[in-house]
Amino acid sequence: MTAAAYRQTPLFSRWRPIDAARPAMSAPWWQWVASTDSLTARLMAAGGEKPFRVRLLRQGVGWPRQDEAQALGIGAKRYAWLREVALCLDETPWVVARSVAPLTQLKGQRLESLGERSLGSWLFRQPDLVRGPLEATKQPPHFISVNGIDGSWAWGRRSVFYHGCLSLLVQEYFLGAMADDLGLPSR
């Protein structure tokens, strides 16, 4: 990490670069948290015969959290498109995700029409897609209890995807039900 990058990282940041989180993470979780391919495809493969479903929890316009605005390089009081979903196998949430994009960058993207389709199904079809560095957290997702999802979580990860002039922050939290169903350790 360069000195300039270190100065830009808050001392008690919720998010850490993925490599900095590696020593606290078991090998099975590393395979999930550090992967850069489609999480939707990985979940479907891991679930086997269990039906996969995206449950739309909330979508609309609002203000991003301060750490989200900082990750996107926008002001905290700038309107953004916010989407929260649960990625479920056999109707059980395995992952909850929150996506944030500056409202001014959404023109023509049609993300608001995804409904209960996965964002990954759109993202990974974009030929010029660039994914920023992954970050990880052990802190809980701040939005699941509001959406009626109870339970524990193991890890969270996030990265910013860049597609043309669009910057899209995607945050994904792996839940205890996934760990239980797959026999993964708690961390």
XYZ file of N, CA and C in Angstrom:
561
model
N 0.853 -1.175 0.000
C 0.000 0.000 0.000
C 0.895 1.233 0.000
N 0.593 2.183 -0.845
C 1.385 3.399 -0.900
C 1.026 4.306 0.267
N 1.886 5.250 0.545
C 1.621 6.193 1.641
C 0.352 6.997 1.361
N 0.146 7.392 0.108
C -1.053 8.165 -0.249
C -2.312 7.330 -0.032
N -2.277 6.056 -0.423
C -3.442 5.189 -0.233
C -3.702 4.967 1.249
N -2.647 4.829 2.033
C -2.805 4.631 3.472
C -3.492 5.833 4.114
N -3.094 7.034 3.694
C -3.704 8.244 4.252
C -5.182 8.345 3.905
N -5.603 7.777 2.777
C -6.994 7.858 2.359
C -7.872 6.827 3.059
N -7.281 5.813 3.690
C -8.037 4.775 4.369
C -8.280 5.205 5.805
N -9.545 5.313 6.234
C -9.811 5.683 7.619
C -9.173 4.675 8.576
N -8.728 5.144 9.729
C -8.031 4.304 10.694
C -8.877 3.110 11.124
N -10.157 3.289 11.336
C -11.024 2.204 11.782
C -12.052 1.874 10.699
N -11.572 1.715 9.494
C -12.445 1.457 8.357
C -13.203 0.148 8.523
N -14.443 0.169 8.136
C -15.278 -1.025 8.117
C -14.760 -2.014 7.086
N -14.227 -1.507 6.009
C -13.758 -2.326 4.886
C -12.241 -2.345 4.837
N -11.686 -3.515 4.516
C -10.235 -3.674 4.394
C -9.920 -4.299 3.039
N -8.764 -3.994 2.472
C -8.384 -4.682 1.235
C -8.422 -6.193 1.458
N -8.833 -6.929 0.456
C -9.028 -8.370 0.590
C -7.775 -9.071 1.113
N -6.606 -8.664 0.657
C -5.371 -9.308 1.121
C -5.114 -9.067 2.600
N -5.548 -7.929 3.120
C -5.379 -7.639 4.549
C -6.313 -8.499 5.395
N -7.430 -8.934 4.845
C -8.375 -9.783 5.576
C -7.997 -11.260 5.491
N -7.124 -11.628 4.573
C -6.774 -13.027 4.320
C -6.322 -13.777 5.569
N -5.459 -13.220 6.433
C -5.008 -13.995 7.597
C -6.133 -14.410 8.546
N -7.220 -13.671 8.587
C -8.335 -13.992 9.494
C -9.374 -14.898 8.841
N -9.162 -15.254 7.577
C -10.174 -15.978 6.814
C -9.737 -17.424 6.565
N -10.650 -18.369 6.780
C -10.340 -19.770 6.487
C -10.231 -19.966 4.972
N -9.542 -21.021 4.581
C -9.357 -21.308 3.150
C -10.693 -21.482 2.420
N -11.682 -22.198 3.011
C -12.954 -22.313 2.291
C -13.642 -20.964 2.067
N -13.571 -20.086 3.057
C -14.178 -18.765 2.866
C -13.385 -17.950 1.865
N -12.073 -18.055 1.843
C -11.255 -17.331 0.874
C -11.718 -17.642 -0.549
N -12.053 -18.914 -0.802
C -12.521 -19.303 -2.130
C -13.786 -18.550 -2.534
N -14.643 -18.229 -1.586
C -15.872 -17.497 -1.861
C -15.648 -15.990 -1.881
N -15.003 -15.469 -0.866
C -14.892 -14.017 -0.701
C -13.947 -13.398 -1.729
N -12.882 -14.095 -2.083
C -11.884 -13.525 -2.993
C -12.169 -13.822 -4.465
N -13.216 -14.581 -4.750
C -13.496 -14.912 -6.151
C -13.950 -13.662 -6.912
N -13.605 -13.607 -8.176
C -13.975 -12.449 -8.995
C -14.931 -12.823 -10.127
N -15.344 -14.064 -10.170
C -16.307 -14.476 -11.188
C -17.722 -14.176 -10.696
N -18.717 -14.642 -11.386
C -20.110 -14.366 -11.046
C -20.521 -15.119 -9.786
N -20.899 -14.378 -8.750
C -21.362 -15.002 -7.520
C -22.652 -15.775 -7.779
N -23.515 -15.261 -8.615
C -24.762 -15.951 -8.948
C -24.455 -17.348 -9.495
N -23.530 -17.437 -10.440
C -23.172 -18.730 -11.031
C -22.566 -19.657 -9.980
N -21.734 -19.118 -9.099
C -21.117 -19.944 -8.048
C -22.176 -20.462 -7.077
N -23.123 -19.623 -6.706
C -24.183 -20.050 -5.792
C -25.049 -21.141 -6.427
N -25.390 -20.954 -7.681
C -26.213 -21.945 -8.369
C -25.490 -23.287 -8.445
N -24.196 -23.252 -8.726
C -23.420 -24.495 -8.786
C -23.330 -25.153 -7.405
N -23.100 -24.369 -6.375
C -22.974 -24.911 -5.019
C -24.307 -25.449 -4.509
N -25.398 -24.855 -4.945
C -26.723 -25.270 -4.492
C -27.220 -26.541 -5.130
N -26.564 -26.982 -6.194
C -26.970 -28.218 -6.860
C -28.394 -28.138 -7.380
N -29.240 -29.016 -6.878
C -30.630 -29.102 -7.337
C -31.546 -28.064 -6.679
N -31.032 -27.349 -5.687
C -31.867 -26.349 -5.009
C -32.170 -25.201 -5.969
N -33.426 -24.782 -6.046
C -33.754 -23.668 -6.941
C -33.158 -22.351 -6.423
N -32.607 -21.581 -7.349
C -32.016 -20.277 -7.043
C -33.056 -19.195 -7.316
N -33.078 -18.196 -6.445
C -34.011 -17.082 -6.618
C -33.402 -15.803 -6.063
N -33.649 -14.706 -6.746
C -33.304 -13.385 -6.235
C -34.574 -12.800 -5.634
N -34.512 -12.466 -4.356
C -35.663 -11.819 -3.699
C -35.350 -10.338 -3.571
N -36.106 -9.509 -4.273
C -35.919 -8.066 -4.202
C -36.439 -7.570 -2.866
N -35.561 -6.983 -2.066
C -35.938 -6.486 -0.750
C -36.339 -5.018 -0.800
N -35.564 -4.255 -1.552
C -35.829 -2.816 -1.633
C -35.072 -2.260 -2.829
N -35.699 -1.335 -3.510
C -35.043 -0.655 -4.625
C -35.630 0.736 -4.743
N -34.779 1.707 -4.972
C -35.271 3.060 -5.149
C -34.136 4.062 -5.126
N -34.517 5.309 -4.950
C -33.566 6.413 -4.930
C -33.398 6.870 -3.486
N -32.171 7.128 -3.114
C -31.887 7.609 -1.766
C -30.453 8.068 -1.656
N -30.032 8.324 -0.444
C -28.660 8.737 -0.215
C -27.809 7.528 0.154
N -26.636 7.448 -0.402
C -25.742 6.356 -0.008
C -25.204 6.592 1.404
N -24.771 5.529 2.039
C -24.075 5.657 3.317
C -22.735 6.355 3.039
N -22.140 6.917 4.073
C -20.900 7.670 3.891
C -19.799 6.806 3.276
N -19.629 5.570 3.742
C -18.580 4.709 3.191
C -18.873 4.325 1.743
N -20.161 4.232 1.384
C -20.527 3.923 0.005
C -20.216 5.099 -0.918
N -20.566 6.290 -0.468
C -20.276 7.495 -1.262
C -18.770 7.641 -1.458
N -18.016 7.378 -0.405
C -16.558 7.480 -0.499
C -16.011 6.471 -1.511
N -16.525 5.243 -1.487
C -16.065 4.216 -2.436
C -16.364 4.614 -3.874
N -17.474 5.319 -4.080
C -17.866 5.754 -5.427
C -17.276 7.101 -5.814
N -16.664 7.781 -4.844
C -16.071 9.086 -5.133
C -17.104 10.178 -5.334
N -18.239 10.075 -4.615
C -19.283 11.097 -4.721
C -19.580 11.663 -3.337
N -20.302 12.756 -3.298
C -20.709 13.336 -2.029
C -21.778 12.475 -1.366
N -21.792 12.449 -0.038
C -22.748 11.621 0.704
C -24.191 12.076 0.499
N -24.391 13.313 0.162
C -25.748 13.833 -0.039
C -26.093 13.935 -1.524
N -25.544 13.045 -2.324
C -25.879 12.955 -3.747
C -26.835 11.784 -3.921
N -27.898 11.976 -4.641
C -28.855 10.898 -4.829
C -28.226 9.732 -5.585
N -28.621 8.532 -5.168
C -28.102 7.315 -5.776
C -29.237 6.308 -5.944
N -29.036 5.397 -6.872
C -29.919 4.253 -7.029
C -29.443 3.207 -6.029
N -30.358 2.699 -5.212
C -30.047 1.724 -4.180
C -30.869 0.466 -4.424
N -30.235 -0.686 -4.330
C -30.949 -1.951 -4.522
C -30.443 -2.949 -3.495
N -31.369 -3.562 -2.779
C -31.033 -4.577 -1.793
C -31.780 -5.852 -2.151
N -31.049 -6.961 -2.172
C -31.631 -8.249 -2.540
C -31.121 -9.341 -1.609
N -31.858 -10.443 -1.592
C -31.390 -11.672 -0.958
C -31.234 -12.697 -2.075
N -30.093 -13.356 -2.117
C -29.855 -14.432 -3.071
C -30.162 -15.722 -2.332
N -31.197 -16.404 -2.771
C -31.747 -17.535 -2.017
C -31.570 -18.845 -2.764
N -31.340 -19.898 -1.997
C -31.395 -21.255 -2.516
C -32.448 -21.986 -1.718
N -33.382 -22.567 -2.443
C -34.496 -23.256 -1.807
C -35.235 -22.321 -0.847
N -35.384 -21.048 -1.275
C -36.069 -19.981 -0.526
C -35.335 -19.525 0.734
N -34.140 -20.038 0.982
C -33.342 -19.634 2.143
C -32.284 -18.639 1.702
N -32.246 -17.440 2.285
C -31.200 -16.476 1.914
C -29.801 -16.987 2.281
N -28.940 -17.057 1.291
C -27.533 -17.417 1.494
C -26.656 -16.167 1.482
N -27.065 -15.177 0.708
C -26.294 -13.942 0.547
C -27.288 -12.787 0.510
N -26.946 -11.675 1.149
C -27.690 -10.441 0.942
C -26.736 -9.460 0.278
N -27.286 -8.645 -0.596
C -26.444 -7.731 -1.360
C -27.092 -6.360 -1.442
N -26.240 -5.358 -1.486
C -26.691 -3.972 -1.652
C -25.830 -3.364 -2.751
N -26.500 -2.786 -3.740
C -25.821 -2.130 -4.851
C -26.163 -0.649 -4.830
N -25.180 0.171 -5.174
C -25.338 1.621 -5.146
C -24.684 2.202 -6.396
N -25.407 3.071 -7.079
C -24.854 3.750 -8.253
C -25.313 5.204 -8.236
N -24.428 6.140 -8.576
C -24.848 7.542 -8.654
C -26.002 7.685 -9.649
N -27.032 8.364 -9.241
C -28.228 8.509 -10.067
C -27.894 9.172 -11.406
N -26.965 10.095 -11.393
C -26.617 10.815 -12.623
C -25.942 9.921 -13.658
N -25.472 8.729 -13.244
C -24.769 7.837 -14.175
C -25.652 6.721 -14.738
N -26.914 6.664 -14.346
C -27.774 5.533 -14.718
C -28.426 5.642 -16.089
N -28.314 6.765 -16.736
C -29.018 6.984 -17.999
C -28.766 5.841 -18.982
N -29.861 5.219 -19.420
C -29.781 4.174 -20.431
C -29.363 2.807 -19.918
N -29.066 2.644 -18.658
C -28.589 1.359 -18.146
C -29.733 0.388 -17.847
N -30.922 0.888 -17.528
C -32.118 0.077 -17.254
C -31.956 -0.877 -16.074
N -31.126 -0.527 -15.126
C -30.935 -1.381 -13.956
C -32.182 -1.448 -13.090
N -32.969 -0.379 -13.100
C -34.182 -0.370 -12.281
C -35.197 -1.406 -12.742
N -35.030 -1.936 -13.942
C -35.976 -2.935 -14.459
C -35.507 -4.369 -14.219
N -34.438 -4.567 -13.448
C -33.956 -5.921 -13.166
C -34.991 -6.755 -12.416
N -35.752 -6.111 -11.534
C -36.737 -6.857 -10.752
C -36.052 -7.937 -9.935
N -36.492 -9.175 -10.109
C -35.917 -10.280 -9.350
C -34.907 -11.074 -10.164
N -34.288 -10.415 -11.128
C -33.149 -11.010 -11.837
C -31.878 -10.559 -11.138
N -30.846 -11.365 -11.198
C -29.605 -11.004 -10.515
C -28.880 -9.901 -11.277
N -28.259 -9.026 -10.529
C -27.444 -7.969 -11.127
C -26.281 -8.587 -11.895
N -25.747 -9.692 -11.366
C -24.646 -10.386 -12.045
C -25.009 -10.836 -13.440
N -26.283 -11.193 -13.665
C -26.706 -11.615 -15.003
C -26.569 -10.474 -16.007
N -26.645 -9.244 -15.530
C -26.430 -8.081 -16.390
C -24.951 -7.715 -16.433
N -24.336 -7.630 -15.260
C -22.944 -7.175 -15.170
C -21.989 -7.995 -16.025
N -22.044 -9.307 -15.872
C -21.058 -10.155 -16.521
C -21.311 -10.370 -18.009
N -22.332 -9.712 -18.548
C -22.552 -9.697 -20.001
C -21.987 -8.434 -20.646
N -21.500 -7.498 -19.845
C -20.979 -6.235 -20.375
C -19.538 -6.446 -20.847
N -19.263 -6.235 -22.131
C -17.932 -6.541 -22.664
C -16.815 -5.640 -22.120
N -17.129 -4.423 -21.717
C -16.081 -3.506 -21.260
C -16.071 -3.351 -19.738
N -16.617 -4.320 -19.043
C -16.703 -4.258 -17.592
C -15.322 -4.355 -16.941
N -15.073 -3.466 -15.979
C -13.839 -3.502 -15.191
C -14.242 -3.561 -13.728
N -13.631 -4.480 -12.998
C -13.937 -4.611 -11.577
C -12.792 -4.026 -10.776
N -13.133 -3.136 -9.846
C -12.137 -2.560 -8.955
C -11.706 -3.575 -7.908
N -10.762 -3.197 -7.051
C -10.250 -4.119 -6.041
C -11.330 -4.554 -5.055
N -11.215 -5.787 -4.611
C -12.124 -6.324 -3.595
C -11.715 -5.848 -2.219
N -12.718 -5.599 -1.387
C -12.521 -5.292 0.027
C -13.388 -6.254 0.820
N -13.001 -6.513 2.065
C -13.749 -7.445 2.913
C -14.037 -6.803 4.266
N -15.059 -7.337 4.930
C -15.422 -6.889 6.270
C -15.947 -8.067 7.078
N -15.776 -7.978 8.390
C -16.390 -8.939 9.306
C -17.589 -8.304 9.996
N -17.833 -7.039 9.723
C -18.958 -6.343 10.355
C -20.268 -6.734 9.679
N -21.370 -6.638 10.408
C -22.657 -7.083 9.862
C -23.194 -6.143 8.788
N -23.998 -6.710 7.895
C -24.690 -5.842 6.934
C -25.705 -5.001 7.691
N -25.721 -3.715 7.415
C -26.570 -2.797 8.173
C -28.031 -2.843 7.751
N -28.359 -3.562 6.709
C -29.713 -3.475 6.163
C -30.540 -4.750 6.290
N -29.992 -5.856 6.777
C -30.790 -7.084 6.730
C -31.928 -7.114 7.742
N -31.706 -6.613 8.939
C -32.790 -6.678 9.931
C -33.964 -5.804 9.511
N -33.676 -4.719 8.827
C -34.739 -3.840 8.314
C -35.601 -4.596 7.302
N -34.981 -5.518 6.587
C -35.681 -6.270 5.554
C -36.226 -7.610 6.052
N -36.198 -7.834 7.353
C -36.788 -9.036 7.914
C -35.967 -10.296 7.767
N -34.683 -10.164 7.524
C -33.825 -11.337 7.421
C -33.036 -11.449 8.719
N -33.219 -12.545 9.394
C -32.508 -12.788 10.643
C -31.366 -13.760 10.383
N -30.454 -13.787 11.287
C -29.399 -14.780 11.178
C -28.022 -14.175 11.261
N -27.073 -15.054 11.254
C -25.677 -14.655 11.364
C -25.086 -14.449 9.969
N -23.915 -13.909 9.942
C -23.189 -13.699 8.697
C -21.753 -14.120 8.948
N -21.044 -14.418 7.891
C -19.652 -14.808 8.021
C -18.736 -13.679 7.548
N -18.881 -13.293 6.321
C -18.030 -12.268 5.721
C -18.864 -11.389 4.802
N -18.337 -10.190 4.559
C -18.886 -9.318 3.540
C -17.767 -8.935 2.591
N -18.129 -8.650 1.368
C -17.142 -8.175 0.394
C -17.794 -7.108 -0.451
N -16.961 -6.280 -1.058
C -17.485 -5.266 -1.963
C -16.428 -4.899 -2.982
N -16.895 -4.376 -4.092
C -16.021 -3.801 -5.105
C -16.863 -2.885 -5.980
N -16.182 -2.002 -6.671
C -16.846 -1.095 -7.602
C -16.624 -1.643 -9.007
N -17.710 -1.741 -9.750
C -17.651 -2.144 -11.152
C -17.755 -0.887 -11.999
N -16.977 -0.846 -13.070
C -16.977 0.295 -13.978
C -17.416 -0.198 -15.359
N -18.415 0.476 -15.900
C -18.935 0.143 -17.224
C -19.208 1.462 -17.933
N -18.336 1.837 -18.866
C -18.470 3.138 -19.513
C -18.377 4.230 -18.467
N -19.399 5.081 -18.377
C -19.386 6.166 -17.394
C -20.074 5.765 -16.085
N -20.504 4.513 -15.973
C -21.198 4.041 -14.772
C -20.223 3.448 -13.759
N -20.341 3.892 -12.512
C -19.629 3.285 -11.378
C -20.691 2.655 -10.493
N -20.565 1.372 -10.212
C -21.577 0.632 -9.470
C -20.914 -0.129 -8.329
N -21.253 0.242 -7.105
C -20.730 -0.431 -5.917
C -21.624 -1.622 -5.600
N -21.018 -2.800 -5.492
C -21.750 -4.022 -5.154
C -21.171 -4.577 -3.852
N -22.043 -4.715 -2.847
C -21.657 -5.240 -1.534
C -22.424 -6.533 -1.304
N -21.717 -7.607 -0.946
C -22.345 -8.914 -0.769
C -21.926 -9.476 0.587
N -22.904 -9.975 1.330
C -22.661 -10.534 2.657
C -23.094 -11.997 2.665
N -22.172 -12.870 3.040
C -22.419 -14.308 3.082
C -23.034 -14.663 4.435
N -24.195 -15.297 4.413
C -24.965 -15.551 5.625
C -24.670 -16.917 6.233
N -25.025 -17.045 7.506
C -24.820 -18.290 8.240
C -25.524 -19.476 7.620
N -26.695 -19.267 7.012
C -27.418 -20.371 6.381
C -26.593 -20.996 5.259
N -25.859 -20.185 4.534
C -24.982 -20.699 3.478
C -23.883 -21.543 4.094
N -23.263 -21.024 5.153
C -22.196 -21.769 5.846
C -22.722 -23.102 6.349
N -23.908 -23.087 6.940
C -24.497 -24.334 7.453
C -24.775 -25.319 6.341
N -25.416 -24.857 5.269
C -25.778 -25.760 4.166
C -24.564 -26.338 3.455
N -23.482 -25.571 3.373
C -22.281 -26.030 2.665
C -21.221 -26.614 3.608
N -21.487 -26.590 4.918
C -20.522 -27.125 5.871
C -19.256 -26.279 5.983
N -19.399 -24.969 5.831
C -18.257 -24.056 5.917
C -18.011 -23.660 7.374
N -16.769 -23.358 7.725
C -16.501 -22.887 9.085
C -17.141 -21.521 9.324
N -17.220 -21.119 10.575
C -17.872 -19.846 10.876
C -17.126 -18.658 10.272
N -15.828 -18.700 10.148
C -15.042 -17.625 9.527
C -13.998 -18.246 8.629
